[in-house]
Coordinates of C-alpha atoms and ligand atoms in Angstrom, one line a residue:
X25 CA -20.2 12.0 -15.8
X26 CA -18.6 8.3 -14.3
X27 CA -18.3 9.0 -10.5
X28 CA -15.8 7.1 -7.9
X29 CA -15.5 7.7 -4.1
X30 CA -13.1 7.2 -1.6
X31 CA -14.6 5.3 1.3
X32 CA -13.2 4.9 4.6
X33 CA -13.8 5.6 8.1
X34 CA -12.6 8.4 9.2
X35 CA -11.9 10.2 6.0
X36 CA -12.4 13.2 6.1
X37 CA -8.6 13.6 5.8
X38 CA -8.2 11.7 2.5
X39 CA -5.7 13.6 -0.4
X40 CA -7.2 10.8 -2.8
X41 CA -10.2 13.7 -3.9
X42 CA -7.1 16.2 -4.6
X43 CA -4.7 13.7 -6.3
X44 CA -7.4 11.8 -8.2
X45 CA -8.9 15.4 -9.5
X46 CA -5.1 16.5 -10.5
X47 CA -4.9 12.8 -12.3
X48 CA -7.8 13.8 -14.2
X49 CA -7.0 17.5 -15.5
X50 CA -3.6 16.4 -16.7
X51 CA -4.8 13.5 -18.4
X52 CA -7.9 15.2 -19.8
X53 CA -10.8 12.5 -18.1
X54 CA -13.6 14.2 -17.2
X55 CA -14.8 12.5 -13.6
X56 CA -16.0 13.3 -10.0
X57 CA -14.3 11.6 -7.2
X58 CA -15.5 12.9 -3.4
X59 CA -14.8 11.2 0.1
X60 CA -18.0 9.4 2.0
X61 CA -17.6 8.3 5.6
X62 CA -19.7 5.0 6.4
X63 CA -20.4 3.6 9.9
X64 CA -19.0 -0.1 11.0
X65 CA -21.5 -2.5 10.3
X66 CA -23.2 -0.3 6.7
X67 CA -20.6 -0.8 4.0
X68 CA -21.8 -3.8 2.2
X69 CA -25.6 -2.4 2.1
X70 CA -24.4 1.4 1.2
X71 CA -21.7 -0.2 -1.7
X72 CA -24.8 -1.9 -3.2
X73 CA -26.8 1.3 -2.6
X74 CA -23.8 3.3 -5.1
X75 CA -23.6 0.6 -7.4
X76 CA -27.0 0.8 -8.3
X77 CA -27.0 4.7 -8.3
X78 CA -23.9 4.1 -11.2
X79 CA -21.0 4.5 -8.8
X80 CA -18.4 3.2 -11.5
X81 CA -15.1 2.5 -9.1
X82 CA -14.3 3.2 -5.1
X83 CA -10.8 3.2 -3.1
X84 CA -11.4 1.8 0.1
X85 CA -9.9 3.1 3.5
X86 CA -9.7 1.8 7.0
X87 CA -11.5 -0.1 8.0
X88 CA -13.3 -1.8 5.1
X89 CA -10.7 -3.4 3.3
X90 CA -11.1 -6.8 4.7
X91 CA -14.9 -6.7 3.8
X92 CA -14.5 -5.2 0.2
X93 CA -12.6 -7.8 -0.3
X94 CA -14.8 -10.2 1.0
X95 CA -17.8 -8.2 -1.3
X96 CA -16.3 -8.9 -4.7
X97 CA -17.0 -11.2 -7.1
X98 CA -13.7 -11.2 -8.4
X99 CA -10.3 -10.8 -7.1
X100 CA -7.2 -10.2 -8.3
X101 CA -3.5 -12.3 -7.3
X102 CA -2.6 -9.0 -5.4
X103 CA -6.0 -9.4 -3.5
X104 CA -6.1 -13.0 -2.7
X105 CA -2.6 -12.8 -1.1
X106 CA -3.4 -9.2 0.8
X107 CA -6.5 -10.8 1.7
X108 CA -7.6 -7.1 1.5
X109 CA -8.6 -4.6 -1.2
X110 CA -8.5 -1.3 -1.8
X111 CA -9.7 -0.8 -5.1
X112 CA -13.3 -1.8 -6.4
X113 CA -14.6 -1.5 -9.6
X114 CA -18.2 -1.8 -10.7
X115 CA -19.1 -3.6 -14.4
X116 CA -22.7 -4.8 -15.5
X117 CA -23.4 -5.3 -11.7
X118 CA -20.3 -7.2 -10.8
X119 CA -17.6 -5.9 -8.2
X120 CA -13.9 -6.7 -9.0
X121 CA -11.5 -5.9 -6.7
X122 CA -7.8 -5.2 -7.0
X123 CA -4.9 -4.1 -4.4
X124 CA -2.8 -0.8 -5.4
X125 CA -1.1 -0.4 -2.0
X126 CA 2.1 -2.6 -2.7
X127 CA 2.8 -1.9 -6.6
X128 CA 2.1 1.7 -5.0
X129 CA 5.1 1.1 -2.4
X130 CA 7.0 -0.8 -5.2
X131 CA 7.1 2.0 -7.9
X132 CA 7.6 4.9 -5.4
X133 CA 11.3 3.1 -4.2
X134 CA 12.1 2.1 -7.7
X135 CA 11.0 4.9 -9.7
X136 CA 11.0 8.1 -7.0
X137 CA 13.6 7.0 -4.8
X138 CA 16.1 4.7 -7.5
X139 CA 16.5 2.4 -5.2
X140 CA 16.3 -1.0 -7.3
X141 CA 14.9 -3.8 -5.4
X142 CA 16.1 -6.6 -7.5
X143 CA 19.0 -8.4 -5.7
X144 CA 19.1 -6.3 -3.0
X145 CA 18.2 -7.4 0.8
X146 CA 15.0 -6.3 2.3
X147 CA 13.4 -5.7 5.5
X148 CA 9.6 -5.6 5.8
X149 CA 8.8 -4.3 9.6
X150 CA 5.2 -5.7 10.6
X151 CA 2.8 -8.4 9.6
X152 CA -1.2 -6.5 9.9
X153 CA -2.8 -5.4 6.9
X154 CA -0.1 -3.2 5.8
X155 CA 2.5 -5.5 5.2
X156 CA 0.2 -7.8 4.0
X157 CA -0.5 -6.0 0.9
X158 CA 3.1 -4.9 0.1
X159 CA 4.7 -8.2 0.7
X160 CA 3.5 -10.1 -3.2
X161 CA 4.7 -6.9 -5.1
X162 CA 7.5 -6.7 -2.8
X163 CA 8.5 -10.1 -3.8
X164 CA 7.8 -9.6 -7.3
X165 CA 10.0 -7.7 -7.3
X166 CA 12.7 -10.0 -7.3
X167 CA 15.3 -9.0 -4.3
X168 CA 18.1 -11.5 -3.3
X169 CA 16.4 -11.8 0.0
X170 CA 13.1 -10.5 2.2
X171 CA 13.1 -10.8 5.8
X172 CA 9.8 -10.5 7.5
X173 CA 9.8 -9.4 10.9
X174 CA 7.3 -8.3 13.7
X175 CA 6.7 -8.0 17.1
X176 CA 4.0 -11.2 17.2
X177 CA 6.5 -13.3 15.5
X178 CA 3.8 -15.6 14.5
X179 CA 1.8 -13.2 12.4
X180 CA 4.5 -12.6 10.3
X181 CA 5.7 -16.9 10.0
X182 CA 1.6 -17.1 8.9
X183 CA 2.3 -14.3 6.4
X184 CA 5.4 -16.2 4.9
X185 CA 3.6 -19.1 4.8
X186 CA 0.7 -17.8 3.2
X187 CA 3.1 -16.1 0.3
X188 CA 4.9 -19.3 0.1
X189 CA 1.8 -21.4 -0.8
X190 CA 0.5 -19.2 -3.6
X191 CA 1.4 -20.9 -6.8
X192 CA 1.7 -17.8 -8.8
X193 CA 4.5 -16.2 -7.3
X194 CA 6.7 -19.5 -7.4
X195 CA 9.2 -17.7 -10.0
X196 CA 9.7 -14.9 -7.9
X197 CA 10.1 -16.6 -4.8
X198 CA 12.9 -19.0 -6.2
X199 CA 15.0 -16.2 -7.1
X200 CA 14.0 -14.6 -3.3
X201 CA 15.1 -16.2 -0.1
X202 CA 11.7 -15.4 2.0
X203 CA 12.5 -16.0 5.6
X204 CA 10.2 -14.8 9.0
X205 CA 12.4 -13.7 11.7
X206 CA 11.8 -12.2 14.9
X207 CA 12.8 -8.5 15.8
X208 CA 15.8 -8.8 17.8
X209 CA 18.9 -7.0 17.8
X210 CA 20.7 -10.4 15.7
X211 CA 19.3 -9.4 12.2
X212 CA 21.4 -9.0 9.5
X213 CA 22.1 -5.7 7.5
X214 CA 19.6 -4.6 4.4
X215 CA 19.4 -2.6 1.8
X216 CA 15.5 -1.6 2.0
X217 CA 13.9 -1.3 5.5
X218 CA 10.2 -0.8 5.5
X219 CA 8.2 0.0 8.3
X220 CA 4.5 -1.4 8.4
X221 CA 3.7 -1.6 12.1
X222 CA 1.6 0.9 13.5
X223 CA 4.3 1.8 16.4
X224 CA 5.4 5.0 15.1
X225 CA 1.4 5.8 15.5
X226 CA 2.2 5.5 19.2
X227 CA 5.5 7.1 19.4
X228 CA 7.3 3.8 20.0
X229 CA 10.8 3.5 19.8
X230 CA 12.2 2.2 16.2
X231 CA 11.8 -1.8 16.8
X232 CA 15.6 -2.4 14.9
X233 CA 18.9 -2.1 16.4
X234 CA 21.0 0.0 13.8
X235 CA 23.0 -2.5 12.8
X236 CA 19.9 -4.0 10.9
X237 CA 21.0 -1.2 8.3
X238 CA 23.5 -1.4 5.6
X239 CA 24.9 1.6 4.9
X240 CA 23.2 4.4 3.4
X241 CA 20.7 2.4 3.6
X242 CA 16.8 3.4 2.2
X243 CA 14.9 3.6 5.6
X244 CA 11.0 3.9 4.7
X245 CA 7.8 4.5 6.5
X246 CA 4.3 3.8 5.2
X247 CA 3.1 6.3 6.9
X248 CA 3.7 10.1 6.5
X249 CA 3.5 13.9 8.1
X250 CA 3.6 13.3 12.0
X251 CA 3.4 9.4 12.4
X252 CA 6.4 9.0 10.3
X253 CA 8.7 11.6 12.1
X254 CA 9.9 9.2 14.7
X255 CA 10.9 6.1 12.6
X256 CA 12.4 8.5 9.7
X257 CA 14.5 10.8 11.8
X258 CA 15.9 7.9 13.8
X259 CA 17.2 6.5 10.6
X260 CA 18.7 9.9 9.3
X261 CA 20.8 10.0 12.5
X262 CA 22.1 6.3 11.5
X263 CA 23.3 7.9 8.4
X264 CA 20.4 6.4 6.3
X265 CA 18.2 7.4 3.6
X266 CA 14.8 8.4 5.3
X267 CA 11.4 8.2 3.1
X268 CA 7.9 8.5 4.0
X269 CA 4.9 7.1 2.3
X270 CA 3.8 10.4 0.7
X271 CA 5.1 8.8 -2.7
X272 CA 3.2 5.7 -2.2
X273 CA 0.0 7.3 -1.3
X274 CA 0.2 9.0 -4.7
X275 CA 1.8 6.0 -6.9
X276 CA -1.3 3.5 -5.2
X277 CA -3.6 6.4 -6.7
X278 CA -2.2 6.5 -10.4
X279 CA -2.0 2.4 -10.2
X280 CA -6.1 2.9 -9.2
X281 CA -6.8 5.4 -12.0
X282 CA -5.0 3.1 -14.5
X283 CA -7.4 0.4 -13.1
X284 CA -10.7 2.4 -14.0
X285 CA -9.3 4.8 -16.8
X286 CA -7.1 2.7 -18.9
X287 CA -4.9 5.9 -18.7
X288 CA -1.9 6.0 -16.6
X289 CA -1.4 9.5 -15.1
X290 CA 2.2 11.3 -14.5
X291 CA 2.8 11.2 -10.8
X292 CA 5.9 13.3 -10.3
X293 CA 4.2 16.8 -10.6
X294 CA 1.3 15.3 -8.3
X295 CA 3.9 14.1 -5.5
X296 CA 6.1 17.2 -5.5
X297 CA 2.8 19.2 -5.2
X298 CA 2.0 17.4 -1.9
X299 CA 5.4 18.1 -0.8
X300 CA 4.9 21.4 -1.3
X301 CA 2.2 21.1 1.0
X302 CA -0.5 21.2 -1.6
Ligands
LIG18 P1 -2.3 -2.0 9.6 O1 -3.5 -2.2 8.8 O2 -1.9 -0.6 9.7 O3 -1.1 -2.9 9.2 P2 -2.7 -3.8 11.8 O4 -3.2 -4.9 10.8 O5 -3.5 -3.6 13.1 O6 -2.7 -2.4 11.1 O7 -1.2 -4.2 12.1 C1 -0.4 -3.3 12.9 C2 1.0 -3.8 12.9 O8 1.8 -2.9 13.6 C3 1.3 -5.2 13.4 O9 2.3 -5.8 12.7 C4 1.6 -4.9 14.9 O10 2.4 -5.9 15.5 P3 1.6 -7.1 16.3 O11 1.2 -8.1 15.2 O12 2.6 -7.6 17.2 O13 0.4 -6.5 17.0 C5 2.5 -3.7 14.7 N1 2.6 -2.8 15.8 C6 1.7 -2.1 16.4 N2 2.2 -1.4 17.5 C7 3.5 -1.7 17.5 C8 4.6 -1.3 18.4 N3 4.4 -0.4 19.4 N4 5.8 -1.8 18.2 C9 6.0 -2.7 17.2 N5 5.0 -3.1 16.3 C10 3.8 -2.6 16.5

């Protein structure tokens, strides 16, 4: 039976086992996919350890997606402009990796939330590794504008600038204005506003004055359960629409399955399962 992993550190709290086992009853693949913790400093040796065992495909977790990346032999666009993957896949010895996390981010606004992203003006919150794999789909995506913004207002001009340089995404970004700005009360009013920092982690206070938000505005976190509360309920009291990213988690899954299965599994009964707290 092909096998796949989710590997991560810690990970014991990982819903990919659940939503990757509910992918594979409704589709009808027959597959085992189970959680492995691996210490800092033993991921390349143990990844070549499962490969050889017939491991056929792993998501990767924090804080190995900088080196899975770095372990393939090939990479996908996503890849070389997240500079981080989460999605490996094992054929005739060779590891290809791809990035789920933004098209995951991308299809739960479009397709969960209806929110269409084309033409419309977006705020991405952060410049780590979060925003750094949403910002390509993001882009391809095709809004009118997509402001960048985050505390260490370099990170997020060397983000740009990276996105900027990458040939393939020269017809999206001439439909796109793509502009770095800092995070300061003058911003103008979006659409979209997409938290990527890890500040609601600490309990900071939203990093946007609320006239950063148009209104009824789609207000989303990465993150969800707890970590998100802070961020979301700040934006419901601004009259916006909040979302966490339960959605994404489970559209980054189905994006990964499609990647190994060739078989793209319904989501909706997945996600409203999780809400349900399942
Ligand atoms: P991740 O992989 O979750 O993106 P990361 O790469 O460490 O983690 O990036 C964390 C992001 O959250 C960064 O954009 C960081 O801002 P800095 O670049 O200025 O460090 C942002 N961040 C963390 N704590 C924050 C806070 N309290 N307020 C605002 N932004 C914060």
């Amino acid at each position: 039976m092909d096998s796949y992993l989710v590997i991560g550190n810690p990970v014991a709290h990982s819903k990919s086992p659940h939503i990757h086992a509910r992918f594979a009853s409704l589709t009808g693949q027959t597959l085992t996919y189970e959680r492995l913790q691996v210490e800092p400093g033993h991921f390349a040796a143990r990844m070549r350890e499962l490969i050889d065992q017939g491991l056929k495909g792993c998501n990767v977790t924090v804080p190995f997606k900088l080196e899975a990346c770095a372990l393939a032999q090939e990479r996908s666009d996503r890849v070389h402009l997240a500079g981080a993957a989460n999605t490996l896949s094992f054929q005739a010895g060779r590891i290809q990796a791809d990035n789920t996390d933004g098209i995951g981010l991308v299809r739960d606004i479009e397709v969960n939330a209806g929110q269409t992203l084309r033409g419309s003006r977006v705020l991405l919150l952060g410049a780590g590794g979060a925003a750094a794999g949403a910002l390509g789909p993001l882009l391809l995506a095709g809004p009118a504008q997509l402001v960048v913004s985050n505390r260490t207002e370099a990170k997020a001009r060397e983000l740009v600038a990276r996105h900027h340089a990458h040939a393939s995404l020269q017809a999206a970004l001439s439909r796109t204005e793509l502009l770095a700005l800092p995070l300061d009360a003058s911003l103008p009013a979006f659409d979209v506003v997409i938290n990527a920092t890890a500040g609601s982690l600490a309990g900071a206070a939203p990093p946007i004055a609320a006239s950063a938000l148009q209104p009824n505005a789609l207000v989303y976190d990465m993150m969800y359960g707890p970590a998100a509360q802070a961020f979301l309920q700040w934006a419901a009291t601004q009259g916006a629409r909040p979302r966490d990213g339960l959605g994404m988690l489970v559209e980054q899954a189905a994006e990964s399955f499609f990647i190994w299965r060739g078989v793209r599994p319904p989501t909706a009964p997945v996600l409203a399962h999780l809400r349900q707290g399942g």
